Short mmCIF file of C-alpha atoms and ligand atoms in Angstrom, two decimals:
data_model
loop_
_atom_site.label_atom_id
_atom_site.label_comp_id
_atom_site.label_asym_id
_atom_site.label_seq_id
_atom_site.Cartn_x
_atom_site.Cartn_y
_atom_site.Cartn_z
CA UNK A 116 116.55 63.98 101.76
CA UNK A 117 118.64 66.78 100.04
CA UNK A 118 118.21 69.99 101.70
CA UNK A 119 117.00 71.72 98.69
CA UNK A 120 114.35 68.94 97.96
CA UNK A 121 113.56 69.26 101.90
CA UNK A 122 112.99 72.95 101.06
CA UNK A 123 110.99 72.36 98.04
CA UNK A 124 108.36 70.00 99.62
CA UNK A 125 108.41 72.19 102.50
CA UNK A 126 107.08 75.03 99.96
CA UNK A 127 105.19 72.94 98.55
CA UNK A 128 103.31 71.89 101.78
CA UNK A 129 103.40 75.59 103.09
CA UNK A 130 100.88 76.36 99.77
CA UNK A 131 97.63 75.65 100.30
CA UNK A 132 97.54 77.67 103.54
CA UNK A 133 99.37 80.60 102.18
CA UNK A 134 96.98 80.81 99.26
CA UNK A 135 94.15 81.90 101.89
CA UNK A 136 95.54 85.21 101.99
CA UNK A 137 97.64 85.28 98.84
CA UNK A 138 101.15 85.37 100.93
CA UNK A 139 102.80 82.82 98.63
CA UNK A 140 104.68 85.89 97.07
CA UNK A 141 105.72 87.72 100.37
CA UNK A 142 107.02 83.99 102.18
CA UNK A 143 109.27 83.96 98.96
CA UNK A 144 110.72 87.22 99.00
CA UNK A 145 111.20 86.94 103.16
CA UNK A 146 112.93 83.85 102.17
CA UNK A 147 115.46 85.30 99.83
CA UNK A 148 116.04 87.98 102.23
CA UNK A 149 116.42 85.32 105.30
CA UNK A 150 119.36 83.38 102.67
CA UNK A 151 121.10 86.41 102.49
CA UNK A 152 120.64 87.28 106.36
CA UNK A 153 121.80 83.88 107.17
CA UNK A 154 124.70 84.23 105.04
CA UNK A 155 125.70 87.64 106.54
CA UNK A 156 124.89 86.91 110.21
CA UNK A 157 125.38 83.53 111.16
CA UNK A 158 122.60 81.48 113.15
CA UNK A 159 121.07 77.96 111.67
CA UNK A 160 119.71 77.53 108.93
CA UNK A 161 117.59 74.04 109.96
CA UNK A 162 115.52 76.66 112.31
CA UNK A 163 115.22 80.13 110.13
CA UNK A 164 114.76 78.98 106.93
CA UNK A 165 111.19 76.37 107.72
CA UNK A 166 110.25 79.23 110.26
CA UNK A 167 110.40 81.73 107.40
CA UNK A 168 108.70 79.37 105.21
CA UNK A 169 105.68 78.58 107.68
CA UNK A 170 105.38 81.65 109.53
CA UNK A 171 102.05 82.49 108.14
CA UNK A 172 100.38 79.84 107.25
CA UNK A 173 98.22 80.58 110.20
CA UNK A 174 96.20 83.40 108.59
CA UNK A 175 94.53 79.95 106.78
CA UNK A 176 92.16 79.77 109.73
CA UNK A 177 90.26 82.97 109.51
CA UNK A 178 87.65 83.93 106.81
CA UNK A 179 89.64 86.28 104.30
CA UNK A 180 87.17 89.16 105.53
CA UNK A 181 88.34 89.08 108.78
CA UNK A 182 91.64 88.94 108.15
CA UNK A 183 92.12 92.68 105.87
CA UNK A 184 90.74 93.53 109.60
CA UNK A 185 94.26 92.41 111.15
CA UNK A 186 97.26 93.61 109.50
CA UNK A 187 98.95 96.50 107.92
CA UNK A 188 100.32 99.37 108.76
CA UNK A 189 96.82 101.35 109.73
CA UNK A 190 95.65 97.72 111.60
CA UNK A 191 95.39 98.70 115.53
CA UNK A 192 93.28 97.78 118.73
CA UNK A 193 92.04 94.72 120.73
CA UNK A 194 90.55 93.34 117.56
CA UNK A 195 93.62 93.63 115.03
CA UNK A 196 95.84 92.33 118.09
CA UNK A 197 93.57 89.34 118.85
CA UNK A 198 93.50 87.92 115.15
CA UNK A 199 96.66 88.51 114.53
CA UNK A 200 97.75 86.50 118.07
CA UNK A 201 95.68 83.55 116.36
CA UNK A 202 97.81 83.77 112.87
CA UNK A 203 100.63 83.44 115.17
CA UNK A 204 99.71 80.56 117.54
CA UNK A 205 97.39 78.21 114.48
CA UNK A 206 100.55 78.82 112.49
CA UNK A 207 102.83 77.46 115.35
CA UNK A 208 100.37 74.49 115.67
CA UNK A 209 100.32 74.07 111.76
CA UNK A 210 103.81 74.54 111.21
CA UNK A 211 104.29 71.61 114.03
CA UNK A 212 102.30 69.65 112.13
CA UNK A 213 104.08 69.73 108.76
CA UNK A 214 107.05 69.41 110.37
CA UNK A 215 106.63 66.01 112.17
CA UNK A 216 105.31 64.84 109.16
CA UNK A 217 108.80 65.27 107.70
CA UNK A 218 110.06 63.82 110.68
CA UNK A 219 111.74 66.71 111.39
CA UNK A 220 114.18 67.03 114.49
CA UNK A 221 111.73 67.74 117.64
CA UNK A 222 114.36 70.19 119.18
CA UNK A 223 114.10 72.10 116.31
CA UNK A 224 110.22 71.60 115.77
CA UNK A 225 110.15 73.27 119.54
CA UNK A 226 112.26 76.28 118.34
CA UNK A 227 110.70 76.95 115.32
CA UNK A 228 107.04 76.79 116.15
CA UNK A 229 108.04 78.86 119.16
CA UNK A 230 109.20 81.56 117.08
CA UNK A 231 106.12 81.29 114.73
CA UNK A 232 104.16 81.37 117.67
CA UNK A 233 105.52 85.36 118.65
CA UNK A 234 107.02 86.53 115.14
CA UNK A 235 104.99 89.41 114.77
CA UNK A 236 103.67 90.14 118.45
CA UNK A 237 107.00 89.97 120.10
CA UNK A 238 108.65 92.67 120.73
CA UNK A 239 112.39 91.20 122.02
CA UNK A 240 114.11 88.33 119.59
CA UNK A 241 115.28 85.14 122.03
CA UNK A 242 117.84 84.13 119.71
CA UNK A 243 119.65 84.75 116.77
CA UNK A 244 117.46 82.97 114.31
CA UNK A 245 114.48 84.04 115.72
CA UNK A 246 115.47 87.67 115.49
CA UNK A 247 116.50 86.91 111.57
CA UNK A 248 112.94 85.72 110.80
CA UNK A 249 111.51 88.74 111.84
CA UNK A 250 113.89 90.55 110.25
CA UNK A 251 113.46 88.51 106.83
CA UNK A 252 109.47 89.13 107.40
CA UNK A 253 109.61 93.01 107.59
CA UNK A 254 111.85 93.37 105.16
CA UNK A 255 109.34 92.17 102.40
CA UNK A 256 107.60 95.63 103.34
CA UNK A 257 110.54 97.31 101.80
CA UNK A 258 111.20 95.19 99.10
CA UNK A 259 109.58 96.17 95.39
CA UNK A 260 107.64 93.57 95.16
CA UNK A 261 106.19 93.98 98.60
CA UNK A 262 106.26 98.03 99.16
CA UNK A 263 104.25 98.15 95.71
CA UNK A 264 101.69 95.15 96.61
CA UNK A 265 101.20 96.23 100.27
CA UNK A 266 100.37 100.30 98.93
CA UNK A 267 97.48 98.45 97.19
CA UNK A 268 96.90 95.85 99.36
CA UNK A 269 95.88 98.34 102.21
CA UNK A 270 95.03 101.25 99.93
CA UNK A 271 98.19 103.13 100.91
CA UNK A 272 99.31 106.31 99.15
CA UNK A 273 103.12 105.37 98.06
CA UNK A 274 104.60 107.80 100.23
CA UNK A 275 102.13 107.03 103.02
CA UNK A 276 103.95 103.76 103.43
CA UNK A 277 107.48 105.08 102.60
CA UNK A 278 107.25 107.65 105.55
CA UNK A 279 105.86 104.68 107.82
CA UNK A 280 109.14 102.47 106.88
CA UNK A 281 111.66 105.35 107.06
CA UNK A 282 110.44 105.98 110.49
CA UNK A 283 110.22 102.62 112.01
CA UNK A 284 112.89 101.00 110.14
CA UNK A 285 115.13 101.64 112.87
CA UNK A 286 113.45 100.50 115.18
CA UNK A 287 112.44 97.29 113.89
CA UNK A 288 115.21 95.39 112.37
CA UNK A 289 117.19 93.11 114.99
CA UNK A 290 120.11 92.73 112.63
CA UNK A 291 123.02 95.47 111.02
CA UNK A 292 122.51 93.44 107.49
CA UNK A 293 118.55 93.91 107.55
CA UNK A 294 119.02 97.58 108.47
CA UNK A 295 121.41 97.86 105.56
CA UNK A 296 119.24 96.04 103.23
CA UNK A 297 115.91 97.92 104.48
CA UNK A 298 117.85 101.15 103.80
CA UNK A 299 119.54 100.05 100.79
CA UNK A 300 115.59 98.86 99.45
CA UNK A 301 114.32 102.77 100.76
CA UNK A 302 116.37 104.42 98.11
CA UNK A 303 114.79 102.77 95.25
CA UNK A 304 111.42 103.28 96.99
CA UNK A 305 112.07 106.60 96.68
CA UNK A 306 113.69 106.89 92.90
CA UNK A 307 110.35 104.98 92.39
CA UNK A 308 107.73 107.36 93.77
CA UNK A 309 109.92 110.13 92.43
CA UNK A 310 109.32 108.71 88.78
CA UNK A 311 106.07 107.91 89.35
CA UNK A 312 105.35 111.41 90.28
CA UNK A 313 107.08 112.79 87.90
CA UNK A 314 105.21 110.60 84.77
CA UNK A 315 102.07 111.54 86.65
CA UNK A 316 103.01 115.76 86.23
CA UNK A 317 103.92 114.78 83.02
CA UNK A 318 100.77 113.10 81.80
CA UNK A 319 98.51 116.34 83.35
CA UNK A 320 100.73 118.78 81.22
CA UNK A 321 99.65 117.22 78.23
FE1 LIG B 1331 102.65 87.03 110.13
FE1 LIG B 1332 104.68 87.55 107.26
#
C-alpha cells in the first residue's frame, strides 16, 4: 500500500472515535502542522504521522459529559488528570489495535502507542518524534481554526486564551520550528482580536 492510501484509511479508521468528541478537525490541523514539523526537523515519519493521527481517539471511551470535565486550559485536579490519563492509555490500546490490523511494523506499533500513551501527561519528549507529536498537538491551540473553536469550546474570552498561549508557549514546544510557528500563529491571533474589538466599538457607536 501507497503511503498516502495508508494515510487515508488510517483517517478513515481514526473517525468514528474522533467523532465522540468532535476532534476530527483538530487531528487534521495537528497533522498539517506535524508535515511541516517533519519536514523542518527530521525524525520518521512511519512513527509521527499515525501517532498524530490516533492520538485521541481515546476520548471515545468516556461519556461526552465527562469528558468537557477533562481538558482545556481551566481543566485541573485529580479528576481532570485521571480522565485525561485514560484518553491517553484507551487511545494507546486503540491505536494498537488499528494498527495491527494494517499489519503495521510491531517496532513501530511499540513506539507509537507508547507515545499516545503519555502525549499530553508527559512532561519530557523520549525522542524526536515523540516530542514532534506533542508539538503538532499544541500547536492546533494556536492555529485559527483551533484558537477560535477552543475560545468557544471552553467558553474562553479571546484574549483569555491568547494570554494563556503567549505565556506558556515557551514553555511547551519541544521544537525551534513549533516555537516559530506558535509565534508566527500569535500574531494573527492578535490582528484578529484587535479587529474583532475594534468592529465590536464600532457597532456600539452606532
Ligand atoms: Fe489528547
Ligand atoms: Fe489532541
Amino acid at each position: 500500500m501507497e503511503w498516502f492510501e495508508f494515510i487515508c484509511r488510517l483517517f478513515e479508521k481514526a473517525d468514528p472515535y474522533l467523532a465522540v468528541r468532535g476532534d476530527m478537525g483538530h487531528t487534521k490541523v495537528s497533522y498539517d502542522y506535524s508535515l511541516i514539523l517533519l519536514q523542518h526537523e527530521g525524525g520518521s515519519k512511519r512513527i509521527v504521522e499515525p501517532a498524530v493521527i490516533l492520538h485521541d481517539v481515546g476520548w471515545s471511551v468516556l461519556e461526552p459529559e465527562v469528558i468537557s470535565a477533562a481538558f482545556g486550559v481551566l481543566a485541573e485536579g485529580e479528576e481532570a488528570e485521571r480522565l485525561n490519563r485514560i484518553h491517553e492509555t484507551e487511545g494507546a490500546a486503540i491505536a494498537k489495535q488499528i494498527l495491527r490490523s494494517f499489519d503495521y511494523e510491531l517496532g513501530l506499533v511499540e513506539q507509537i502507542s507508547a507515545i499516545i500513551s503519555r502525549h499530553d501527561s508527559g512532561e519530557n519528549a523520549h525522542s524526536l518524534e515523540e516530542g514532534l507529536v506533542k508539538d503538532a498537538d499544541k500547536l492546533w491551540r494556536f492555529s485559527r481554526t483551533g484558537y477560535w473553536e477552543e475560545t468557544e469550546r471552553q467558553h474562553l474570552k479571546p484574549a483569555t486564551l491568547f494570554e494563556f498561549l503567549e505565556l506558556r508557549c515557551r514553555e511547551w514546544f519541544f521544537s525551534p520550528t513549533a516555537l516559530r510557528l506558535a509565534e508566527e500563529e500569535l500574531v494573527r491571533r492578535r490582528d484578529e482580536i484587535t479587529a474583532l474589538r475594534s468592529g465590536e466599538d464600532g457597532d456600539t457607536q452606532h
